[in-house]
Tab-separated table of C-alpha atoms and ligand atoms in Angstrom:
chain	number	residue	atom	x	y	z
A	853	UNK	CA	172.440	91.151	98.333
A	854	UNK	CA	169.701	90.880	95.558
A	855	UNK	CA	168.886	87.550	96.856
A	856	UNK	CA	167.879	88.944	100.300
A	857	UNK	CA	166.069	91.796	98.351
A	858	UNK	CA	163.746	89.019	96.739
A	859	UNK	CA	163.311	86.791	99.796
A	860	UNK	CA	162.138	89.820	101.611
A	861	UNK	CA	159.774	91.029	98.939
A	862	UNK	CA	158.390	86.988	98.897
A	863	UNK	CA	157.896	87.160	102.592
A	864	UNK	CA	156.421	90.727	102.496
A	865	UNK	CA	153.910	89.673	99.618
A	866	UNK	CA	153.092	86.303	101.468
A	867	UNK	CA	152.238	88.215	104.817
A	868	UNK	CA	150.174	90.895	102.600
A	869	UNK	CA	148.209	87.544	100.984
A	870	UNK	CA	147.946	85.821	104.363
A	871	UNK	CA	146.632	88.929	106.314
A	872	UNK	CA	143.785	89.545	103.641
A	873	UNK	CA	143.021	85.903	103.557
A	874	UNK	CA	142.563	85.752	107.339
A	875	UNK	CA	139.985	89.093	107.107
A	876	UNK	CA	137.906	88.240	104.003
A	877	UNK	CA	137.523	90.463	101.147
A	878	UNK	CA	139.412	93.902	100.675
A	879	UNK	CA	137.970	96.502	103.085
A	880	UNK	CA	136.034	99.298	101.202
A	881	UNK	CA	137.884	102.169	103.373
A	882	UNK	CA	140.564	101.539	106.103
A	883	UNK	CA	139.847	103.952	109.032
A	884	UNK	CA	142.202	101.902	111.448
A	885	UNK	CA	145.046	104.494	110.727
A	886	UNK	CA	143.529	107.729	111.723
A	887	UNK	CA	141.387	108.531	114.775
A	888	UNK	CA	138.691	111.498	114.727
A	889	UNK	CA	137.973	113.200	117.963
A	890	UNK	CA	134.189	113.252	117.698
A	891	UNK	CA	131.345	114.142	120.867
A	892	UNK	CA	129.061	111.820	122.414
A	893	UNK	CA	125.284	112.964	123.736
A	894	UNK	CA	126.761	113.677	126.890
A	895	UNK	CA	129.642	115.961	125.412
A	896	UNK	CA	132.146	113.268	126.098
A	897	UNK	CA	135.268	112.989	123.750
A	898	UNK	CA	134.865	109.700	121.651
A	899	UNK	CA	137.719	108.751	119.377
A	900	UNK	CA	136.349	107.300	116.188
A	901	UNK	CA	136.836	104.669	115.167
A	902	UNK	CA	139.566	103.484	118.056
A	903	UNK	CA	136.794	103.557	120.562
A	904	UNK	CA	134.841	101.150	118.884
A	905	UNK	CA	137.599	98.835	117.991
A	906	UNK	CA	137.080	95.109	119.036
A	907	UNK	CA	133.600	94.925	118.026
A	908	UNK	CA	131.425	95.106	114.764
A	909	UNK	CA	129.675	98.319	114.143
A	910	UNK	CA	126.722	99.308	112.075
A	911	UNK	CA	127.386	102.927	111.082
A	912	UNK	CA	124.904	105.300	109.514
A	913	UNK	CA	124.783	109.049	108.828
A	914	UNK	CA	121.765	111.468	109.675
A	915	UNK	CA	120.582	114.830	110.597
A	916	UNK	CA	118.122	115.366	112.933
A	917	UNK	CA	116.244	118.044	110.996
A	918	UNK	CA	115.549	115.430	108.506
A	919	UNK	CA	111.870	114.487	108.575
A	920	UNK	CA	111.635	111.740	106.200
A	921	UNK	CA	114.640	109.911	105.214
A	922	UNK	CA	116.856	109.927	108.352
A	923	UNK	CA	114.232	108.457	110.714
A	924	UNK	CA	113.550	105.772	108.041
A	925	UNK	CA	117.257	105.081	108.527
A	926	UNK	CA	117.205	105.038	112.352
A	927	UNK	CA	114.111	102.866	111.811
A	928	UNK	CA	116.188	100.344	109.924
A	929	UNK	CA	118.914	100.289	112.181
A	930	UNK	CA	116.630	99.529	115.168
A	931	UNK	CA	115.298	96.818	112.704
A	932	UNK	CA	118.664	95.369	112.297
A	933	UNK	CA	119.090	95.421	116.031
A	934	UNK	CA	115.931	93.801	116.505
A	935	UNK	CA	116.489	90.886	114.138
A	936	UNK	CA	120.067	89.926	115.411
A	937	UNK	CA	119.383	87.086	117.826
A	938	UNK	CA	122.453	87.816	119.341
A	939	UNK	CA	123.458	91.445	120.011
A	940	UNK	CA	126.725	91.018	121.616
A	941	UNK	CA	129.885	92.540	120.205
A	942	UNK	CA	127.930	94.706	118.087
A	943	UNK	CA	127.432	98.490	118.288
A	944	UNK	CA	125.119	100.937	116.312
A	945	UNK	CA	126.837	104.112	115.501
A	946	UNK	CA	124.666	107.309	113.886
A	947	UNK	CA	127.331	110.346	113.011
A	948	UNK	CA	125.461	113.261	112.389
A	949	UNK	CA	126.409	115.209	108.970
A	950	UNK	CA	124.941	118.424	110.313
A	951	UNK	CA	126.896	119.372	113.379
A	952	UNK	CA	126.030	122.978	113.119
A	953	UNK	CA	122.635	121.962	114.558
A	954	UNK	CA	122.919	118.555	115.918
A	955	UNK	CA	124.582	119.454	119.001
A	956	UNK	CA	125.104	116.703	121.613
A	957	UNK	CA	121.804	117.475	123.416
A	958	UNK	CA	119.973	117.783	120.078
A	959	UNK	CA	121.263	114.063	119.341
A	960	UNK	CA	120.286	113.002	122.946
A	961	UNK	CA	116.557	114.155	122.502
A	962	UNK	CA	116.663	112.324	119.012
A	963	UNK	CA	118.200	109.189	120.775
A	964	UNK	CA	115.302	109.330	123.331
A	965	UNK	CA	112.679	110.266	120.907
A	966	UNK	CA	113.226	106.814	118.935
A	967	UNK	CA	113.570	105.004	122.009
A	968	UNK	CA	116.762	103.674	121.347
A	969	UNK	CA	119.146	101.675	123.980
A	970	UNK	CA	122.892	101.910	125.233
A	971	UNK	CA	123.972	99.750	121.953
A	972	UNK	CA	123.312	102.840	120.039
A	973	UNK	CA	126.063	105.828	120.060
A	974	UNK	CA	125.057	109.172	118.301
A	975	UNK	CA	128.214	111.243	117.524
A	976	UNK	CA	128.869	115.018	116.433
A	977	UNK	CA	131.804	117.005	116.290
A	978	UNK	CA	133.739	120.008	115.263
A	979	UNK	CA	132.555	120.841	111.680
A	980	UNK	CA	135.961	120.421	110.106
A	981	UNK	CA	136.691	117.151	111.830
A	982	UNK	CA	133.268	115.911	110.916
A	983	UNK	CA	133.938	117.044	107.381
A	984	UNK	CA	137.264	115.083	107.131
A	985	UNK	CA	135.921	111.818	108.458
A	986	UNK	CA	132.888	112.012	105.707
A	987	UNK	CA	135.345	112.660	103.145
A	988	UNK	CA	137.148	109.879	104.279
A	989	UNK	CA	134.288	107.583	104.175
A	990	UNK	CA	132.769	109.127	100.780
A	991	UNK	CA	129.815	110.319	102.515
A	992	UNK	CA	128.086	113.498	100.716
A	993	UNK	CA	125.742	116.257	102.780
A	994	UNK	CA	125.435	119.085	101.091
A	995	UNK	CA	123.108	122.277	102.311
A	996	UNK	CA	120.265	122.836	100.210
A	997	UNK	CA	117.843	126.045	100.569
A	998	UNK	CA	114.277	125.837	99.155
A	999	UNK	CA	114.043	129.454	98.312
A	1000	UNK	CA	117.601	130.047	96.741
A	1001	UNK	CA	117.179	133.676	97.061
A	1002	UNK	CA	116.865	133.773	100.801
A	1003	UNK	CA	119.828	131.732	102.140
A	1004	UNK	CA	118.830	131.789	105.745
A	1005	UNK	CA	121.953	130.203	107.713
A	1006	UNK	CA	119.788	128.020	109.981
A	1007	UNK	CA	117.037	127.170	108.136
A	1008	UNK	CA	118.026	124.455	105.402
A	1009	UNK	CA	117.742	121.065	104.157
A	1010	UNK	CA	120.354	118.702	102.831
A	1011	UNK	CA	120.928	116.522	100.132
A	1012	UNK	CA	122.734	113.653	101.533
A	1013	UNK	CA	123.950	109.964	101.124
A	1014	UNK	CA	121.899	107.043	102.177
A	1015	UNK	CA	124.187	104.895	103.479
A	1016	UNK	CA	124.815	102.190	106.237
A	1017	UNK	CA	128.283	101.008	106.557
A	1018	UNK	CA	129.525	97.507	108.391
A	1019	UNK	CA	132.769	98.048	110.182
A	1020	UNK	CA	134.882	95.171	111.446
A	1021	UNK	CA	136.385	94.842	114.615
A	1022	UNK	CA	139.854	96.859	113.375
A	1023	UNK	CA	138.270	99.591	112.163
A	1024	UNK	CA	137.748	98.590	108.459
A	1025	UNK	CA	134.806	99.123	106.630
A	1026	UNK	CA	133.407	95.852	104.962
A	1027	UNK	CA	130.291	96.631	103.336
A	1028	UNK	CA	128.042	99.205	102.573
A	1029	UNK	CA	123.949	99.472	102.149
A	1030	UNK	CA	121.363	101.964	101.116
A	1031	UNK	CA	120.346	103.028	104.429
A	1032	UNK	CA	116.880	103.574	104.330
A	1033	UNK	CA	115.705	100.388	102.040
A	1034	UNK	CA	118.051	97.678	102.478
A	1035	UNK	CA	116.199	94.669	104.123
A	1036	UNK	CA	117.719	94.115	107.627
A	1037	UNK	CA	118.240	90.519	106.732
A	1038	UNK	CA	120.978	91.158	104.319
A	1039	UNK	CA	122.992	93.417	106.903
A	1040	UNK	CA	122.532	90.579	109.529
A	1041	UNK	CA	123.440	87.877	107.116
A	1042	UNK	CA	126.899	89.847	106.624
A	1043	UNK	CA	127.389	90.764	110.510
A	1044	UNK	CA	127.182	86.885	111.166
A	1045	UNK	CA	129.821	85.962	108.279
A	1046	UNK	CA	132.087	88.919	109.984
A	1047	UNK	CA	131.456	86.992	112.998
A	1048	UNK	CA	132.888	83.853	112.124
A	1049	UNK	CA	135.914	85.271	110.325
B	1230	UNK	CA	52.518	100.972	116.650
B	1231	UNK	CA	50.842	101.099	113.090
B	1232	UNK	CA	53.340	100.643	109.822
B	1233	UNK	CA	52.429	103.417	107.588
B	1234	UNK	CA	50.463	102.316	104.482
B	1235	UNK	CA	52.726	101.529	101.216
B	1236	UNK	CA	51.895	104.840	99.385
B	1237	UNK	CA	52.761	106.961	102.570
B	1238	UNK	CA	55.999	104.939	102.940
B	1239	UNK	CA	57.121	105.400	99.119
B	1240	UNK	CA	56.312	109.002	99.308
B	1241	UNK	CA	58.409	109.653	102.435
B	1242	UNK	CA	61.455	107.493	100.658
B	1243	UNK	CA	61.013	109.481	97.426
B	1244	UNK	CA	61.071	112.906	99.497
B	1245	UNK	CA	64.512	111.677	101.360
B	1246	UNK	CA	66.036	110.523	98.003
B	1247	UNK	CA	65.160	113.621	96.792
B	1248	UNK	CA	66.190	115.844	99.222
B	1249	UNK	CA	69.638	113.659	99.399
B	1250	UNK	CA	69.887	114.221	95.755
B	1251	UNK	CA	69.324	117.888	95.723
B	1252	UNK	CA	72.241	120.303	95.784
B	1253	UNK	CA	70.273	122.852	96.781
B	1254	UNK	CA	69.266	121.159	100.027
B	1255	UNK	CA	69.828	123.152	102.969
B	1256	UNK	CA	68.981	120.202	105.188
B	1257	UNK	CA	71.964	118.947	107.232
B	1258	UNK	CA	75.272	117.788	105.658
B	1259	UNK	CA	74.475	117.295	101.870
B	1260	UNK	CA	78.280	117.413	100.699
B	1261	UNK	CA	78.446	113.503	101.263
B	1262	UNK	CA	75.508	112.896	99.155
B	1263	UNK	CA	76.262	114.825	95.944
B	1264	UNK	CA	79.362	112.850	95.371
B	1265	UNK	CA	79.025	109.572	94.063
B	1266	UNK	CA	81.842	107.826	95.711
B	1267	UNK	CA	84.100	109.656	98.392
B	1268	UNK	CA	88.024	110.775	98.966
B	1269	UNK	CA	89.326	108.917	101.784
B	1270	UNK	CA	92.189	109.416	104.142
B	1271	UNK	CA	93.554	106.333	105.724
B	1272	UNK	CA	96.516	104.797	107.734
B	1273	UNK	CA	97.796	108.154	108.648
B	1274	UNK	CA	100.549	108.624	111.316
B	1275	UNK	CA	103.070	111.173	112.105
B	1276	UNK	CA	106.349	111.040	113.336
B	1277	UNK	CA	107.572	112.298	116.797
B	1278	UNK	CA	109.224	115.696	116.964
B	1279	UNK	CA	110.480	118.195	119.462
B	1280	UNK	CA	108.290	121.837	119.643
B	1281	UNK	CA	109.682	124.064	117.055
B	1282	UNK	CA	111.007	121.416	115.180
B	1283	UNK	CA	109.849	119.262	111.791
B	1284	UNK	CA	107.187	116.380	112.016
B	1285	UNK	CA	105.891	114.559	108.757
B	1286	UNK	CA	102.868	112.890	108.343
B	1287	UNK	CA	102.019	110.100	105.979
B	1288	UNK	CA	98.856	108.627	104.532
B	1289	UNK	CA	96.686	106.973	101.882
B	1290	UNK	CA	94.539	109.440	99.922
B	1291	UNK	CA	91.933	107.235	97.727
B	1292	UNK	CA	89.988	109.425	95.209
B	1293	UNK	CA	86.854	107.174	95.170
B	1294	UNK	CA	84.887	109.335	93.328
B	1295	UNK	CA	84.134	109.249	89.506
B	1296	UNK	CA	86.186	112.340	88.560
B	1297	UNK	CA	89.936	113.139	89.344
B	1298	UNK	CA	90.778	115.616	91.946
B	1299	UNK	CA	93.634	117.701	92.905
B	1300	UNK	CA	95.626	117.801	96.288
B	1301	UNK	CA	96.075	121.559	96.527
B	1302	UNK	CA	97.412	121.744	100.187
B	1303	UNK	CA	97.165	120.893	103.636
B	1304	UNK	CA	96.680	122.707	106.845
B	1305	UNK	CA	97.003	121.675	110.629
B	1306	UNK	CA	96.532	123.296	113.969
B	1307	UNK	CA	100.077	122.079	114.961
B	1308	UNK	CA	101.803	124.339	112.448
B	1309	UNK	CA	101.438	127.323	110.126
B	1310	UNK	CA	103.270	125.562	107.278
B	1311	UNK	CA	102.266	122.289	106.083
B	1312	UNK	CA	103.856	121.393	102.662
B	1313	UNK	CA	103.586	118.318	100.416
B	1314	UNK	CA	107.344	117.314	99.870
B	1315	UNK	CA	108.697	114.349	97.902
B	1316	UNK	CA	112.297	112.897	98.948
B	1317	UNK	CA	113.881	112.362	95.762
B	1318	UNK	CA	117.042	109.996	94.960
B	1319	UNK	CA	119.653	111.175	92.685
B	1320	UNK	CA	121.831	109.445	90.307
B	1321	UNK	CA	124.831	109.516	92.532
B	1322	UNK	CA	122.591	107.605	95.522
B	1323	UNK	CA	122.231	111.010	97.590
B	1324	UNK	CA	118.871	111.841	98.435
B	1325	UNK	CA	117.359	115.005	98.562
B	1326	UNK	CA	113.600	116.830	99.657
B	1327	UNK	CA	111.598	119.190	97.331
B	1328	UNK	CA	108.454	120.942	97.499
B	1329	UNK	CA	105.857	118.540	95.274
B	1330	UNK	CA	103.339	120.667	93.589
B	1331	UNK	CA	99.664	120.315	93.464
B	1332	UNK	CA	98.824	116.436	92.953
B	1333	UNK	CA	96.192	115.345	90.314
B	1334	UNK	CA	94.810	111.990	91.893
B	1335	UNK	CA	92.811	109.954	89.018
B	1336	UNK	CA	89.263	108.572	89.648
B	1337	UNK	CA	89.662	105.396	91.410
B	1338	UNK	CA	93.527	106.045	91.913
B	1339	UNK	CA	95.311	106.373	95.256
B	1340	UNK	CA	98.307	108.758	96.125
B	1341	UNK	CA	100.525	107.043	98.838
B	1342	UNK	CA	102.466	109.200	101.257
B	1343	UNK	CA	104.907	106.900	102.701
B	1344	UNK	CA	108.807	107.242	103.996
B	1345	UNK	CA	111.203	107.751	101.552
B	1346	UNK	CA	108.592	109.486	98.806
B	1347	UNK	CA	105.682	111.653	99.456
B	1348	UNK	CA	105.042	113.175	102.911
B	1349	UNK	CA	103.420	116.219	104.402
B	1350	UNK	CA	105.978	118.205	106.347
B	1351	UNK	CA	105.139	120.470	109.193
B	1352	UNK	CA	107.413	122.843	109.987
B	1353	UNK	CA	108.101	124.735	113.359
B	1354	UNK	CA	105.737	122.510	115.392
B	1355	UNK	CA	103.858	124.433	118.404
B	1356	UNK	CA	103.477	121.685	120.532
B	1357	UNK	CA	105.838	118.345	121.210
B	1358	UNK	CA	104.773	114.982	119.424
B	1359	UNK	CA	105.630	111.958	121.333
B	1360	UNK	CA	104.828	108.678	120.644
B	1361	UNK	CA	100.894	108.134	121.195
B	1362	UNK	CA	100.024	111.707	120.640
B	1363	UNK	CA	97.597	112.551	118.133
B	1364	UNK	CA	96.997	115.563	115.741
B	1365	UNK	CA	94.733	116.239	113.165
B	1366	UNK	CA	95.293	117.613	109.326
B	1367	UNK	CA	93.184	119.093	106.824
B	1368	UNK	CA	93.846	118.246	103.084
B	1369	UNK	CA	92.087	120.632	100.600
B	1370	UNK	CA	90.935	119.233	97.131
B	1371	UNK	CA	89.870	121.365	94.180
B	1372	UNK	CA	86.534	119.323	93.881
B	1373	UNK	CA	85.473	117.629	97.327
B	1374	UNK	CA	86.908	120.491	99.580
B	1375	UNK	CA	88.580	119.882	102.569
B	1376	UNK	CA	89.041	116.436	104.306
B	1377	UNK	CA	90.226	115.801	107.975
B	1378	UNK	CA	92.099	113.112	109.305
B	1379	UNK	CA	93.139	112.507	112.982
B	1380	UNK	CA	96.486	110.758	113.063
B	1381	UNK	CA	98.748	109.169	115.888
B	1382	UNK	CA	102.450	109.713	116.426
B	1383	UNK	CA	104.495	106.556	116.059
B	1384	UNK	CA	108.137	105.520	115.358
B	1385	UNK	CA	108.363	103.869	111.935
B	1386	UNK	CA	108.489	99.960	112.288
B	1387	UNK	CA	109.169	98.566	108.840
C	2383	LIG	CU1	109.920	117.181	103.524
């Protein structure tokens, strides 16, 4: 009886070790067990990360009322796309952490303004859903008001994380970068090694 | 055509120099001549944005004069509110944006307004800015007064 338990334990541990050897270093976050219902720019329902499994995803977080850093993040995502010789099986996802103002149509206009192609997906959703996803991925986004006395409910800025994540084909976050400043080559290199796993 | 004799020529030149140096001179635009160097605005560009939204302008300000000057504010026909802002990275890696106060630019120094740092923020713009559109912005300095630059709307490439 005890023997069987030990055998099982050994078999189980071996399986875990093999599994982790198979897929490189430990993921930073494993999102594969949860699915978050979000909205695409045409308002259609998208399940994140389920709908994106099977391909490598470059993920960033923005709000479109951001006039300085977020466009720099989007520009960097675009640079990564441009720097890739082969963009098959790669998708670029930008998730809004300001669902209150970033409706699907606002994100649609943003995507158009920055001339991004169909490899780019912009996602928003119910504030509670977005919040729980951000929490899971440890993305910080807090409203800030320039005048602390007048907290106009729609006129605010945000203090936010500056993060790009690389997610593997199985919904696991493998790498993180400072979004607005990371040289695209670094991300491209990691995409190549993820492809070769 | 007969060339003026040397004495007339020297008198003419002196006259021009005198007028140029005199700050009292009402003749034409004298502001450029009274300053030794210039405050120059260069490499300006703006981000695209929808009408009613927020755009930002980036540029390099060079104080080529012999004294320090202070950037006091800015204005543009496209927005009632143009503010100098600065994006700040905090210890936890998050980024926020704050209004930056008046900026002193020492003689011979530059102030770079670039993504992730200083920018002129234009709130609630009164027309859409798409790639290729131009707009003007006027910067007000304590010493040299106002300087205007026309910038193009484009998307960031680097
Ligand atoms: Cu700003």
